[in-house]
Structures are given as structure tokens and as C-alpha cells.
Amino acid sequence: MAAKVYVSNLSWNTTDESLSEVFGQFGDIIDAIVMKDGETGRSRGFGFVSFSSSVEAEAAVAGMNEQELDGHRLRMNLANASGG
């Protein structure tokens, strides 16, 4: 089952492509999206990476949380985690 990871504290220089490239080492990526400001087109500092399995998503969180990307220390968690 697919799982989405929330990634925050992204640099303004981080792109969808660079996010996908970095997280590709953890598994099959469905998509990687850096959220952008509608007026300026600049990164809003967060994004989402969707993996084909929750195991891959958990590995990405374990492997990249608090690691640097484009000079910023990433903060991550599973985006679609539920309490039920």
C-alpha cells in the first residue's frame, strides 16, 4: 500500500526532481512534490514524497530525518499516519 512522507524545512532551491533523486535510494517513488507559492513560484519550504509501500516510506523517514539537503536539516514524518 502506498505511503506518503511529509518533508519540511526544505531549501528554496530544492526542486521536485532533486527531492525525487535523493529519496529514490529508499524505494519506488510514485511522486515527489515541493509545495510552491502561487504568486512567486518559490518553494514554501515543505513537500511530500509518495512511496509504493509503507516499508519504503518508513525507511526514508529513518534514513533522512534530521539529515541535510541543500544546506537545510530536514524534518520528516509519515503524512498519512492514522490513529486507527
mmCIF file with all atom_site columns, C-alpha atoms in Angstrom, residues 1 3 11 17 41 45 58 60 66 83:
data_model
loop_
_atom_site.group_PDB
_atom_site.id
_atom_site.type_symbol
_atom_site.label_atom_id
_atom_site.label_alt_id
_atom_site.label_comp_id
_atom_site.label_asym_id
_atom_site.label_entity_id
_atom_site.label_seq_id
_atom_site.pdbx_PDB_ins_code
_atom_site.Cartn_x
_atom_site.Cartn_y
_atom_site.Cartn_z
_atom_site.occupancy
_atom_site.B_iso_or_equiv
_atom_site.pdbx_formal_charge
_atom_site.auth_seq_id
_atom_site.auth_comp_id
_atom_site.auth_asym_id
_atom_site.auth_atom_id
_atom_site.pdbx_PDB_model_num
ATOM 1  C CA . MET A 1 1  ? 0.000  0.000  0.000  1.00 0.00 ? 1  MET A CA 1
ATOM 2  C CA . ALA A 1 3  ? 2.550  5.771  1.803  1.00 0.00 ? 3  ALA A CA 1
ATOM 3  C CA . SER A 1 11 ? 15.590 24.970 0.956  1.00 0.00 ? 11 SER A CA 1
ATOM 4  C CA . GLU A 1 17 ? 13.432 16.454 -9.247 1.00 0.00 ? 17 GLU A CA 1
ATOM 5  C CA . GLY A 1 41 ? 6.636  30.101 -7.709 1.00 0.00 ? 41 GLY A CA 1
ATOM 6  C CA . GLY A 1 45 ? 9.696  25.057 2.454  1.00 0.00 ? 45 GLY A CA 1
ATOM 7  C CA . GLU A 1 58 ? 9.439  4.328  6.952  1.00 0.00 ? 58 GLU A CA 1
ATOM 8  C CA . ALA A 1 60 ? 13.117 7.117  4.161  1.00 0.00 ? 60 ALA A CA 1
ATOM 9  C CA . GLU A 1 66 ? 17.498 15.408 10.529 1.00 0.00 ? 66 GLU A CA 1
ATOM 10 C CA . GLY A 1 83 ? -4.525 6.521  14.929 1.00 0.00 ? 83 GLY A CA 1
#
